[in-house]
Amino acid sequence: MKKVDYKALSIILLVFIIPCFIYYSKYENIRNSIENNSITLFDENKAENKVNALLEENRDKELINNTSYEKFVYLSFKKDEIMTHFVVDIKTGEETTILNYVKEDKKTEFFNKIKELLYLKYPKFIASNLEGEEQILDVELLENELIIYYKGDSVEPKIEDQLLLHVNYNEVKDYLDFTLALDNKYENENGYHYNKNKKTVALTFDDGPNGEKTNRLLNILEENKAHATFFMVGNRMESGRDTILNVLNKGNEIGSHSYSHQNMKRMRLNDVIQGEKKTREIYKSITGKDLLYTRPPYGNITSQIKSNLDTIFINWNLDTEDWLHRDKDKIVNAVLKDIDDGDIILMHDSYDTTVEAVEELLPELYVRGYQVVSVSELATLKNITLEQHHLYYSLKEV
Ligand SMILES: [Zn+2]
């Protein structure tokens, strides 16, 4: 048997096989890199093809936006005031949504910020129904903001308006995987910024402060982005100090409802003046502020009181008779059947039925397009300067 020639074998190995192996490995690397490149190239084509296809499909519409961001192309079209938006991922060429470019580890922060802005803009009965990604219908990109459109089909009472939220890029830039223009002068949408062009009514509550009932009303007002004017009785103010401060802290206002709730028509002028003076002093000692308005008990004054008492008299033109019926539905219906722009509504924060009625009414008024505010806010929105020695029943635009 022939002996194996190890020497020759080593030479063969060194001269042929190893170089072949090295060459093949190099070739493999090159081949892989070519393949990878061609994958990228191919996908870029895919994205481009998709964008072209969308441009073609929507050519009956006006092209509003066709912008490439870091990771996607954003297209938006308009036809008959209806906007359509498309997002095409640059890597995959697939249609996707803006929400896929929220950084994976910042999703919670992003949605918490959106929630905060929703509650700033909308009353609770709406905002609480828009939380969560599944409520989002569409997202539009503008130069320095995104607009989130919501489904809102679970909002009760039903609202006709399209529910949407403008989110400035500054508010969410840390959470996004793409860049918009920064804009240092912006204001978030705020449900307390009342609008002169909307129907507006003043809500007023007499006979307080009424502790727990007044405080429940304050929460309901707050949840609905509404304000009210509370006409309070002077001799109840000391014991209702905390409630008074709470009324003011939540952006509402307070007027006088006389010192001891007597019918001013049956009082001597001097007693009326002294009672009002006492009420103002107590109020000032609690709040440091002056009382500007007076609602006479039962709405009763004489022309003598009107010309001699230095105050602005505020009555009402929509009486809910809540003190008489003490029936939630009757109070709600009394308002809904007669309400009109510029009305001043009379209620009393002394009854549970009134509190329940307001809770039902405020969302209903909101969906009907009404803003519910204090007397001062109503006067401002209607461009009316309230004057002393005048008696007002409503504040319709002049
Ligand atoms: Zn009263």
Tab-separated table of N, CA and C in Angstrom, residues 30-110:
chain	number	residue	atom	x	y	z
A	30	ILE	N	-19.600	39.876	-1.191
A	30	ILE	CA	-19.978	40.823	-2.252
A	30	ILE	C	-21.394	40.530	-2.733
A	31	ARG	N	-21.610	39.198	-2.926
A	31	ARG	CA	-22.925	38.807	-3.426
A	31	ARG	C	-24.041	39.269	-2.466
A	32	ASN	N	-23.771	39.027	-1.145
A	32	ASN	CA	-24.758	39.456	-0.142
A	32	ASN	C	-25.002	40.948	-0.199
A	33	SER	N	-23.870	41.699	-0.301
A	33	SER	CA	-24.049	43.146	-0.259
A	33	SER	C	-24.783	43.618	-1.506
A	34	ILE	N	-24.513	42.966	-2.623
A	34	ILE	CA	-25.253	43.337	-3.836
A	34	ILE	C	-26.735	43.045	-3.630
A	35	GLU	N	-26.990	41.845	-3.073
A	35	GLU	CA	-28.394	41.474	-2.851
A	35	GLU	C	-29.089	42.447	-1.904
A	36	ASN	N	-28.374	42.808	-0.800
A	36	ASN	CA	-28.968	43.758	0.153
A	36	ASN	C	-29.270	45.090	-0.514
A	37	ASN	N	-28.280	45.547	-1.296
A	37	ASN	CA	-28.491	46.796	-2.002
A	37	ASN	C	-29.684	46.715	-2.928
A	38	SER	N	-29.739	45.597	-3.610
A	38	SER	CA	-30.832	45.499	-4.569
A	38	SER	C	-32.172	45.400	-3.850
A	39	ILE	N	-32.160	44.833	-2.606
A	39	ILE	CA	-33.413	44.807	-1.818
A	39	ILE	C	-33.840	46.241	-1.516
A	40	THR	N	-32.886	47.053	-1.030
A	40	THR	CA	-33.187	48.456	-0.714
A	40	THR	C	-33.689	49.183	-1.958
A	41	LEU	N	-32.923	48.987	-3.048
A	41	LEU	CA	-33.309	49.668	-4.284
A	41	LEU	C	-34.718	49.265	-4.700
A	42	PHE	N	-34.951	47.978	-4.625
A	42	PHE	CA	-36.239	47.445	-5.039
A	42	PHE	C	-37.367	48.070	-4.208
A	43	ASP	N	-37.131	48.187	-2.826
A	43	ASP	CA	-38.166	48.738	-1.961
A	43	ASP	C	-38.383	50.221	-2.188
A	44	GLU	N	-37.290	50.949	-2.463
A	44	GLU	CA	-37.479	52.359	-2.790
A	44	GLU	C	-38.374	52.498	-4.000
A	45	ASN	N	-38.160	51.604	-4.928
A	45	ASN	CA	-39.028	51.613	-6.100
A	45	ASN	C	-40.466	51.332	-5.705
A	46	LYS	N	-40.583	50.391	-4.758
A	46	LYS	CA	-41.918	50.006	-4.301
A	46	LYS	C	-42.650	51.218	-3.718
A	47	ALA	N	-41.934	51.997	-2.852
A	47	ALA	CA	-42.528	53.184	-2.252
A	47	ALA	C	-42.882	54.189	-3.337
A	48	GLU	N	-41.943	54.345	-4.283
A	48	GLU	CA	-42.188	55.305	-5.351
A	48	GLU	C	-43.390	54.865	-6.192
A	49	ASN	N	-43.432	53.542	-6.469
A	49	ASN	CA	-44.561	53.025	-7.240
A	49	ASN	C	-45.879	53.251	-6.527
A	50	LYS	N	-45.850	53.031	-5.202
A	50	LYS	CA	-47.082	53.191	-4.410
A	50	LYS	C	-47.539	54.650	-4.453
A	51	VAL	N	-46.570	55.573	-4.262
A	51	VAL	CA	-46.905	57.004	-4.290
A	51	VAL	C	-47.468	57.363	-5.654
A	52	ASN	N	-46.837	56.871	-6.714
A	52	ASN	CA	-47.325	57.171	-8.061
A	52	ASN	C	-48.729	56.621	-8.285
A	53	ALA	N	-48.937	55.403	-7.751
A	53	ALA	CA	-50.262	54.793	-7.888
A	53	ALA	C	-51.322	55.637	-7.178
A	54	LEU	N	-50.977	56.142	-5.990
A	54	LEU	CA	-51.932	56.964	-5.233
A	54	LEU	C	-52.203	58.286	-5.960
A	55	LEU	N	-51.145	58.864	-6.533
A	55	LEU	CA	-51.315	60.116	-7.291
A	55	LEU	C	-52.256	59.879	-8.468
A	56	GLU	N	-52.099	58.724	-9.085
A	56	GLU	CA	-52.919	58.371	-10.245
A	56	GLU	C	-54.382	58.148	-9.822
A	57	GLU	N	-54.549	57.331	-8.753
A	57	GLU	CA	-55.907	57.032	-8.264
A	57	GLU	C	-56.681	58.263	-7.846
A	58	ASN	N	-55.948	59.293	-7.366
A	58	ASN	CA	-56.619	60.472	-6.815
A	58	ASN	C	-56.489	61.687	-7.731
A	59	ARG	N	-56.297	61.439	-9.017
A	59	ARG	CA	-55.999	62.589	-9.876
A	59	ARG	C	-57.218	63.482	-10.113
A	60	ASP	N	-58.408	63.000	-9.729
A	60	ASP	CA	-59.589	63.874	-9.809
A	60	ASP	C	-59.637	64.868	-8.645
A	61	LYS	N	-58.711	64.699	-7.684
A	61	LYS	CA	-58.695	65.590	-6.518
A	61	LYS	C	-57.535	66.566	-6.611
A	62	GLU	N	-57.611	67.623	-5.820
A	62	GLU	CA	-56.530	68.598	-5.778
A	62	GLU	C	-55.436	68.072	-4.841
A	63	LEU	N	-54.182	68.061	-5.312
A	63	LEU	CA	-53.076	67.603	-4.467
A	63	LEU	C	-52.658	68.758	-3.552
A	64	ILE	N	-52.794	68.547	-2.250
A	64	ILE	CA	-52.496	69.605	-1.283
A	64	ILE	C	-51.082	69.448	-0.736
A	65	ASN	N	-50.661	68.195	-0.590
A	65	ASN	CA	-49.378	67.958	0.057
A	65	ASN	C	-48.757	66.677	-0.498
A	66	ASN	N	-47.467	66.719	-0.780
A	66	ASN	CA	-46.723	65.535	-1.228
A	66	ASN	C	-45.309	65.716	-0.676
A	67	THR	N	-45.116	65.276	0.569
A	67	THR	CA	-43.855	65.553	1.256
A	67	THR	C	-43.211	64.261	1.729
A	68	SER	N	-41.880	64.179	1.551
A	68	SER	CA	-41.143	63.031	2.086
A	68	SER	C	-40.594	63.395	3.455
A	69	TYR	N	-40.925	62.614	4.438
A	69	TYR	CA	-40.338	62.759	5.773
A	69	TYR	C	-39.247	61.707	5.911
A	70	GLU	N	-38.636	61.618	7.101
A	70	GLU	CA	-37.516	60.687	7.281
A	70	GLU	C	-37.890	59.254	6.887
A	71	LYS	N	-39.076	58.822	7.289
A	71	LYS	CA	-39.414	57.410	7.103
A	71	LYS	C	-40.653	57.157	6.260
A	72	PHE	N	-41.309	58.237	5.828
A	72	PHE	CA	-42.538	58.023	5.055
A	72	PHE	C	-42.791	59.188	4.107
A	73	VAL	N	-43.665	58.909	3.163
A	73	VAL	CA	-44.131	59.981	2.269
A	73	VAL	C	-45.575	60.277	2.660
A	74	TYR	N	-45.884	61.557	2.780
A	74	TYR	CA	-47.231	61.951	3.179
A	74	TYR	C	-47.920	62.649	2.016
A	75	LEU	N	-49.096	62.167	1.699
A	75	LEU	CA	-49.861	62.753	0.592
A	75	LEU	C	-51.202	63.220	1.111
A	76	SER	N	-51.647	64.393	0.671
A	76	SER	CA	-53.019	64.744	1.018
A	76	SER	C	-53.702	65.405	-0.165
A	77	PHE	N	-54.973	65.052	-0.301
A	77	PHE	CA	-55.777	65.517	-1.433
A	77	PHE	C	-57.053	66.171	-0.908
A	78	LYS	N	-57.617	67.003	-1.748
A	78	LYS	CA	-58.851	67.668	-1.349
A	78	LYS	C	-59.837	67.637	-2.514
A	79	LYS	N	-61.091	67.324	-2.172
A	79	LYS	CA	-62.149	67.412	-3.178
A	79	LYS	C	-63.447	67.738	-2.458
A	80	ASP	N	-64.153	68.747	-2.943
A	80	ASP	CA	-65.416	69.188	-2.321
A	80	ASP	C	-65.246	69.359	-0.809
A	81	GLU	N	-64.186	70.048	-0.408
A	81	GLU	CA	-63.907	70.333	1.009
A	81	GLU	C	-63.568	69.086	1.830
A	82	ILE	N	-63.529	67.931	1.190
A	82	ILE	CA	-63.174	66.714	1.943
A	82	ILE	C	-61.703	66.385	1.709
A	83	MET	N	-60.976	66.207	2.810
A	83	MET	CA	-59.553	65.911	2.719
A	83	MET	C	-59.349	64.391	2.822
A	84	THR	N	-58.395	63.873	2.038
A	84	THR	CA	-57.983	62.474	2.182
A	84	THR	C	-56.469	62.468	2.357
A	85	HIS	N	-55.995	61.656	3.300
A	85	HIS	CA	-54.552	61.616	3.556
A	85	HIS	C	-54.026	60.205	3.387
A	86	PHE	N	-52.787	60.103	2.870
A	86	PHE	CA	-52.131	58.803	2.731
A	86	PHE	C	-50.719	58.883	3.278
A	87	VAL	N	-50.294	57.803	3.906
A	87	VAL	CA	-48.937	57.710	4.423
A	87	VAL	C	-48.323	56.450	3.824
A	88	VAL	N	-47.181	56.599	3.132
A	88	VAL	CA	-46.519	55.447	2.520
A	88	VAL	C	-45.150	55.266	3.174
A	89	ASP	N	-44.915	54.107	3.735
A	89	ASP	CA	-43.637	53.821	4.386
A	89	ASP	C	-42.546	53.678	3.328
A	90	ILE	N	-41.418	54.374	3.534
A	90	ILE	CA	-40.355	54.368	2.521
A	90	ILE	C	-39.690	53.001	2.412
A	91	LYS	N	-39.542	52.288	3.511
A	91	LYS	CA	-38.880	50.984	3.493
A	91	LYS	C	-39.726	49.915	2.833
A	92	THR	N	-40.994	49.850	3.230
A	92	THR	CA	-41.820	48.731	2.778
A	92	THR	C	-42.680	49.078	1.573
A	93	GLY	N	-42.889	50.383	1.353
A	93	GLY	CA	-43.785	50.776	0.268
A	93	GLY	C	-45.244	50.523	0.586
A	94	GLU	N	-45.522	50.212	1.865
A	94	GLU	CA	-46.902	49.925	2.270
A	94	GLU	C	-47.581	51.198	2.751
A	95	GLU	N	-48.908	51.221	2.602
A	95	GLU	CA	-49.693	52.311	3.176
A	95	GLU	C	-49.785	52.093	4.680
A	96	THR	N	-49.632	53.152	5.462
A	96	THR	CA	-49.658	52.995	6.912
A	96	THR	C	-50.282	54.253	7.523
A	97	THR	N	-50.121	54.458	8.847
A	97	THR	CA	-50.674	55.668	9.471
A	97	THR	C	-49.566	56.401	10.222
A	98	ILE	N	-49.793	57.683	10.439
A	98	ILE	CA	-48.840	58.528	11.167
A	98	ILE	C	-48.534	57.925	12.545
A	99	LEU	N	-49.545	57.286	13.140
A	99	LEU	CA	-49.365	56.759	14.497
A	99	LEU	C	-48.280	55.689	14.562
A	100	ASN	N	-47.923	55.108	13.408
A	100	ASN	CA	-46.824	54.139	13.394
A	100	ASN	C	-45.458	54.804	13.526
A	101	TYR	N	-45.425	56.129	13.488
A	101	TYR	CA	-44.158	56.833	13.636
A	101	TYR	C	-44.071	57.564	14.979
A	102	VAL	N	-44.862	57.095	15.935
A	102	VAL	CA	-44.672	57.498	17.324
A	102	VAL	C	-43.618	56.529	17.852
A	103	LYS	N	-42.573	57.060	18.521
A	103	LYS	CA	-41.489	56.191	19.006
A	103	LYS	C	-42.074	55.102	19.913
A	104	GLU	N	-41.603	53.867	19.678
A	104	GLU	CA	-42.149	52.709	20.385
A	104	GLU	C	-42.138	52.892	21.910
A	105	ASP	N	-41.030	53.434	22.456
A	105	ASP	CA	-40.905	53.580	23.916
A	105	ASP	C	-41.541	54.870	24.430
A	106	LYS	N	-42.183	55.650	23.551
A	106	LYS	CA	-42.792	56.925	23.977
A	106	LYS	C	-44.301	56.922	23.757
A	107	LYS	N	-44.833	55.748	23.412
A	107	LYS	CA	-46.264	55.675	23.088
A	107	LYS	C	-47.141	56.142	24.249
A	108	THR	N	-46.809	55.716	25.473
A	108	THR	CA	-47.615	56.085	26.636
A	108	THR	C	-47.599	57.594	26.837
A	109	GLU	N	-46.398	58.185	26.777
A	109	GLU	CA	-46.282	59.633	26.947
A	109	GLU	C	-47.071	60.368	25.867
A	110	PHE	N	-46.958	59.878	24.632
A	110	PHE	CA	-47.659	60.527	23.527
A	110	PHE	C	-49.169	60.530	23.786
